[in-house]
Amino acid sequence: MRVRHLTKIFKTGGLLFGKKFRAVDDVSFNLGGDSSSIFTIVGESGCGKTTLARMILGLIEPTSGSIEILGRDVARLSSKERSHWLPKVIQPVFQNPFEAFNPLRKVYSYLLHTATSVAGIEDKAEAVERVNRALEEVRLSPEVAMRSPYELSGGQVQRLSIARAIIPNPKLIIADEPVSMIDASLRMGILNIFKQLKDEMDINFIYITHDLSTAYYISDLIAVMYKGSFAEIGQAEAIFKEPLHPYTQLLIESIPRVDRRWTGKIKVSVTEVEEYLLPGCKFADRCPYVMEICKKKAPPLITTSGGVRVSCWLYNEEKGVAKH
Ligand SMILES: Nc1ncnc2c1ncn2[C@@H]1O[C@H](COP(=O)(O)OP(=O)(O)O)[C@@H](O)[C@H]1O
Ligand code: SF4
Ligand SMILES: [Mg+2]
């Protein structure tokens, strides 16, 4: 997948005095290749994560920029391709697992419907086999799926919604805050399923979270999003070891030291709803290292010698090290 300069501007208020709001601002990245990866997009509430996910899923139109999947430009897909081809390639997993299912229907019949109508399996026995295999992947028995969603726990329903998502054998799953409504003790179990599906079924994941502490263990790549843009993007290991952007440093420092892997929450204030049209770095009002240039000119996203891309005037392209 190639995402280039993806931007979404929402217009709010009246026609005459309405305001423009840049929810996603010039986001670019590549995903996939020789092996599958888990790409985590982390950022505080309101920074544009869901808007980015919804554009990639084809649910909302970008204002500008492009999304290319398996060599095809999503904007140029016909409505038939959008409803038939795209769901075979990309599947979502949502925050509230109960939204994935009809509360009045047994989960199993819903999964079978996914196998026939989304995955396009016409043979009934084959569809049953595909559903059972998906249930096995998420470590649930078909008996659990025979119940209605309201008879099950949030953790079980989220596993079922992951089973639903893998039935069409997608290349990519976009999971938007998939464990934030799940009991803390069950979170890693669910995230581990992503890791296992990446290895066993060769599925790429975009894991969206406001909680960096859940990302360490499962991520191959990380992008730190701030006010609609990527502040830093690169290999997870490099970013956790040596975060470059002052905002990434703040996020990592707020994970309790005792276990930087997955406990605790990021303690940062919620992004205020405002226009991001001021010149300069979006983080300047919160940055402890702010310099004169930061208020005047937006820092470009540069690639450092370590391969991490960062948008901050403290770094330069040649050396990828602090200028001062
Ligand atoms: N349909 C919409 N119309 C206007 N503003 C929106 C709309 N959807 C989202 N926004 C705004 O865009 C910003 C980003 O929202 P969202 O993508 O949901 O962030 P996140 O998922 O990171 O919390 C928020 O300020 C939100 O209020
Ligand atoms: S560009 Fe300046 S204000 Fe922005 S993060 Fe870097 S040092 Fe801080
Ligand atoms: Mg969201």
XYZ file of C-alpha atoms and ligand atoms in Angstrom:
360
model
C 0.000 0.000 0.000
C 1.237 3.477 -0.871
C -0.329 6.481 0.798
C 0.743 9.844 -0.565
C 0.035 13.330 0.810
C -3.294 12.199 2.217
C -5.305 15.132 3.543
C -8.824 15.533 4.890
C -10.283 18.956 5.505
C -13.633 19.085 7.286
C -15.776 22.132 6.846
C -17.713 22.997 9.963
C -20.255 25.722 10.693
C -22.320 27.622 8.160
C -21.649 28.072 4.496
C -20.595 31.713 4.853
C -18.766 31.734 8.161
C -17.745 28.070 8.281
C -14.286 27.005 9.353
C -11.975 24.588 7.656
C -10.369 21.963 9.817
C -7.424 19.861 8.686
C -8.111 16.531 10.447
C -5.452 14.675 8.419
C -2.653 16.773 6.990
C -0.255 15.486 4.323
C 0.260 11.908 5.517
C 2.477 9.573 3.441
C 3.687 6.028 4.086
C 4.248 2.626 2.482
C 3.131 -0.676 3.931
C 3.721 -4.260 2.866
C 6.436 -5.749 0.744
C 8.297 -9.016 1.164
C 6.864 -9.746 4.570
C 3.811 -8.540 6.465
C 4.075 -6.032 9.263
C 2.164 -4.470 12.098
C 2.152 -0.715 11.656
C 1.023 1.159 14.750
C -0.330 4.679 14.468
C -0.300 6.298 17.882
C -1.569 9.690 18.913
C -3.853 11.350 21.393
C -7.588 11.613 20.951
C -8.632 13.953 18.153
C -5.331 13.844 16.228
C -6.977 12.321 13.132
C -6.386 8.560 13.475
C -9.958 7.460 12.769
C -10.282 9.910 9.874
C -7.122 8.422 8.341
C -8.461 4.880 8.860
C -11.829 5.748 7.327
C -10.177 7.165 4.216
C -8.085 4.008 3.759
C -11.197 1.854 4.219
C -12.891 3.849 1.470
C -15.575 5.110 3.884
C -14.821 8.806 3.404
C -13.295 10.690 0.490
C -9.897 12.327 0.938
C -9.747 16.069 0.217
C -6.442 15.458 -1.545
C -3.687 12.884 -1.824
C -3.850 9.269 -2.895
C -4.138 5.714 -1.596
C -2.818 2.925 -3.765
C -3.556 -0.672 -2.812
C -2.014 -3.573 -4.737
C -1.219 -1.102 -7.492
C -4.765 0.269 -7.707
C -5.764 3.835 -6.933
C -8.653 3.624 -4.441
C -10.174 6.874 -5.737
C -10.566 5.345 -9.205
C -12.359 2.189 -8.121
C -15.852 1.711 -9.472
C -18.654 1.430 -6.912
C -18.794 -2.325 -7.615
C -15.059 -2.692 -6.950
C -15.445 -0.617 -3.812
C -18.122 -2.923 -2.451
C -16.761 -6.243 -3.783
C -12.997 -6.027 -4.310
C -11.944 -3.661 -1.510
C -13.512 -5.708 1.351
C -11.630 -8.768 0.118
C -8.371 -6.848 0.478
C -8.939 -4.631 3.530
C -11.054 -5.412 6.574
C -11.746 -3.292 9.644
C -11.797 -4.164 13.321
C -13.569 -1.471 15.326
C -13.313 -0.134 18.836
C -16.714 -1.364 19.929
C -16.810 -5.074 18.994
C -20.583 -5.231 19.457
C -20.997 -2.929 16.448
C -19.645 -5.645 14.170
C -22.626 -7.926 14.763
C -26.376 -7.819 14.668
C -27.429 -8.203 18.324
C -30.461 -10.285 17.388
C -28.602 -12.787 15.300
C -26.372 -15.710 16.282
C -22.777 -14.785 15.508
C -22.202 -17.982 13.541
C -24.853 -17.173 10.942
C -23.331 -13.724 10.558
C -19.891 -15.266 9.983
C -21.318 -17.672 7.422
C -22.910 -14.742 5.645
C -19.492 -13.042 5.537
C -17.988 -16.190 4.001
C -20.610 -16.347 1.268
C -21.322 -12.691 0.507
C -17.986 -10.959 1.236
C -15.467 -13.738 0.607
C -17.654 -15.031 -2.242
C -17.505 -18.736 -1.270
C -20.462 -20.420 -2.946
C -20.013 -23.956 -1.645
C -21.746 -24.300 1.759
C -19.301 -26.903 3.178
C -16.367 -24.755 2.123
C -17.939 -21.688 3.763
C -18.434 -23.622 7.025
C -14.828 -24.757 6.881
C -13.581 -21.199 6.321
C -15.614 -19.955 9.303
C -14.378 -22.754 11.564
C -10.791 -22.121 10.527
C -11.194 -18.421 11.343
C -12.611 -19.330 14.769
C -9.665 -21.618 15.376
C -7.270 -18.780 14.528
C -8.818 -16.601 17.258
C -8.937 -19.550 19.684
C -12.705 -19.775 19.977
C -14.907 -22.819 19.590
C -17.818 -22.842 17.115
C -20.108 -23.277 20.179
C -19.231 -19.765 21.370
C -20.159 -18.408 17.945
C -23.539 -20.147 18.152
C -24.602 -17.572 20.752
C -25.880 -14.031 20.349
C -23.397 -11.200 20.941
C -25.168 -10.052 24.122
C -24.529 -13.444 25.728
C -20.768 -12.988 25.290
C -18.057 -10.844 26.888
C -16.453 -7.866 25.122
C -13.226 -9.836 24.764
C -15.016 -12.781 23.140
C -16.953 -10.523 20.765
C -13.753 -8.724 19.749
C -12.149 -12.098 18.965
C -15.228 -12.939 16.890
C -14.985 -9.657 15.038
C -11.353 -10.503 14.229
C -12.540 -13.923 13.000
C -15.085 -12.102 10.822
C -12.353 -9.836 9.461
C -10.059 -12.710 8.408
C -12.753 -14.760 6.656
C -12.188 -13.029 3.274
C -8.380 -13.623 3.600
C -7.603 -9.895 3.485
C -4.128 -8.482 2.895
C -4.656 -5.745 5.474
C -6.661 -5.318 8.663
C -7.188 -1.842 10.057
C -7.870 -2.088 13.782
C -8.996 1.250 15.229
C -8.560 1.223 19.040
C -9.486 -2.491 19.100
C -8.693 -3.046 22.778
C -9.608 0.265 24.387
C -13.047 -1.043 25.409
C -11.708 -4.441 26.462
C -10.801 -5.406 30.026
C -7.108 -4.529 30.585
C -6.214 -8.113 31.498
C -7.433 -9.399 28.110
C -5.786 -6.769 25.899
C -2.473 -8.453 25.206
C -4.236 -11.737 24.397
C -6.126 -9.986 21.615
C -3.100 -8.071 20.323
C -1.126 -11.305 20.271
C -3.694 -12.675 17.829
C -2.654 -9.881 15.428
C 0.957 -10.967 15.727
C 0.064 -14.582 15.115
C -2.159 -13.727 12.116
C 0.615 -11.616 10.643
C 2.980 -14.590 10.788
C 0.565 -17.393 9.925
C -1.797 -15.758 7.423
C 0.562 -13.094 6.081
C -1.848 -10.280 6.970
C -0.622 -6.701 7.425
C -2.095 -4.692 10.273
C -2.591 -1.029 10.889
C -3.055 -0.873 14.643
C -4.455 2.460 15.771
C -4.148 3.411 19.420
C -3.914 6.331 21.823
C -1.989 4.036 24.180
C 1.625 3.573 23.173
C 2.185 1.085 25.993
C 0.233 -1.616 24.112
C 2.283 -1.041 20.957
C 5.784 -1.965 22.022
C 5.413 -5.705 21.964
C 3.545 -6.153 18.683
C 4.697 -3.326 16.386
C 7.158 -3.563 13.529
C 6.656 0.049 12.478
C 5.336 3.036 14.364
C 4.047 6.428 13.296
C 3.464 9.061 15.934
C 0.639 11.315 14.848
C 0.170 14.846 16.112
C -2.552 17.240 14.965
C -3.163 15.388 11.728
C 0.474 14.832 10.682
C 3.165 12.256 11.330
C 5.731 13.692 13.751
C 7.921 10.603 13.493
C 7.745 7.312 11.625
C 10.078 4.325 11.505
C 11.015 0.911 12.866
C 9.395 0.390 16.274
C 12.614 -0.808 17.832
C 14.517 2.318 16.793
C 11.743 4.627 17.973
C 11.366 2.972 21.376
C 15.133 2.859 21.863
C 15.834 6.401 20.811
C 12.764 8.556 20.212
C 13.791 11.623 18.214
C 10.763 13.910 18.154
C 10.119 15.767 21.438
C 6.474 14.611 21.292
C 7.509 10.948 20.923
C 9.879 11.446 23.852
C 6.974 12.777 25.903
C 4.790 9.785 25.004
C 7.480 7.243 25.831
C 8.416 8.964 29.092
C 4.797 8.799 30.213
C 4.790 4.986 30.026
C 5.656 3.775 33.556
C 9.279 2.704 33.795
C 8.566 -0.520 35.658
C 7.223 -2.082 32.528
C 7.495 -0.067 29.360
C 5.820 -2.826 27.467
C 2.144 -2.486 28.004
C 1.021 -1.145 31.335
C -0.321 2.298 32.072
C -1.709 5.091 29.984
C -0.247 8.074 28.252
C -0.878 11.152 30.342
C -1.122 13.957 27.882
C -3.797 16.542 27.402
C -6.383 16.106 24.701
C -5.716 17.969 21.469
C -7.784 21.090 21.314
C -10.039 21.460 18.357
C -8.464 24.263 16.408
C -7.310 25.154 12.966
C -3.859 23.874 12.148
C -3.129 26.711 9.797
C -0.670 28.683 11.898
C 2.805 28.748 10.424
C 5.511 26.724 12.101
C 5.726 23.457 13.996
C 2.389 22.190 15.349
C 4.090 21.095 18.569
C 5.778 24.475 19.221
C 3.370 25.518 22.003
C 4.164 22.376 24.011
C 7.775 21.752 23.056
C 10.516 22.208 25.674
C 13.130 22.752 22.894
C 11.199 25.328 20.873
C 13.440 27.667 18.811
C 12.740 30.811 16.757
C 12.542 28.919 13.466
C 9.948 26.503 14.931
C 7.359 29.293 15.143
C 7.977 30.530 11.619
C 8.390 27.511 9.410
C 6.942 23.996 9.572
C 9.715 21.401 9.815
C 9.789 18.981 6.847
C 9.701 15.218 7.448
C 13.347 14.266 6.919
C 14.952 10.826 6.833
C 17.696 10.426 9.412
C 20.761 8.214 9.005
C 19.067 5.614 11.221
C 16.179 5.368 8.734
C 13.616 7.013 11.017
C 11.733 9.937 9.482
C 11.138 12.873 11.771
C 9.574 16.303 11.426
C 11.565 18.536 13.774
C 14.100 21.336 13.350
C 16.409 19.683 15.899
C 17.521 17.203 13.249
C 19.056 17.508 9.836
C 19.048 15.170 6.873
C 22.794 14.572 6.547
C 23.587 13.436 10.021
C 20.209 12.715 11.534
C 21.520 14.050 14.808
C 20.693 17.046 16.929
C 21.973 20.279 15.438
C 22.880 21.796 18.753
N -17.330 14.354 10.060
C -16.590 15.270 10.707
N -16.879 16.600 10.587
C -16.129 17.531 11.219
N -15.069 17.259 12.002
C -14.748 15.950 12.165
C -15.479 14.892 11.541
N -14.922 13.708 11.882
C -13.880 14.009 12.695
N -13.769 15.349 12.860
C -12.757 16.044 13.652
O -11.485 15.679 13.157
C -10.571 15.515 14.219
C -9.959 14.157 14.168
O -10.927 13.214 14.548
P -10.638 11.660 14.581
O -10.092 11.270 13.267
O -11.850 10.980 15.059
O -9.473 11.585 15.681
P -8.964 10.356 16.562
O -9.484 9.100 15.960
O -7.468 10.471 16.520
O -9.467 10.595 17.947
C -11.340 15.787 15.503
O -11.113 17.115 15.915
C -12.771 15.600 15.102
O -13.622 16.407 15.874
S 10.427 21.695 15.355
Fe 10.886 22.901 17.168
S 8.939 23.081 18.282
Fe 8.732 21.447 16.790
S 9.213 19.607 17.916
Fe 11.111 20.257 16.939
S 12.136 21.581 18.416
Fe 10.034 21.318 19.104
Mg -10.561 7.547 16.840
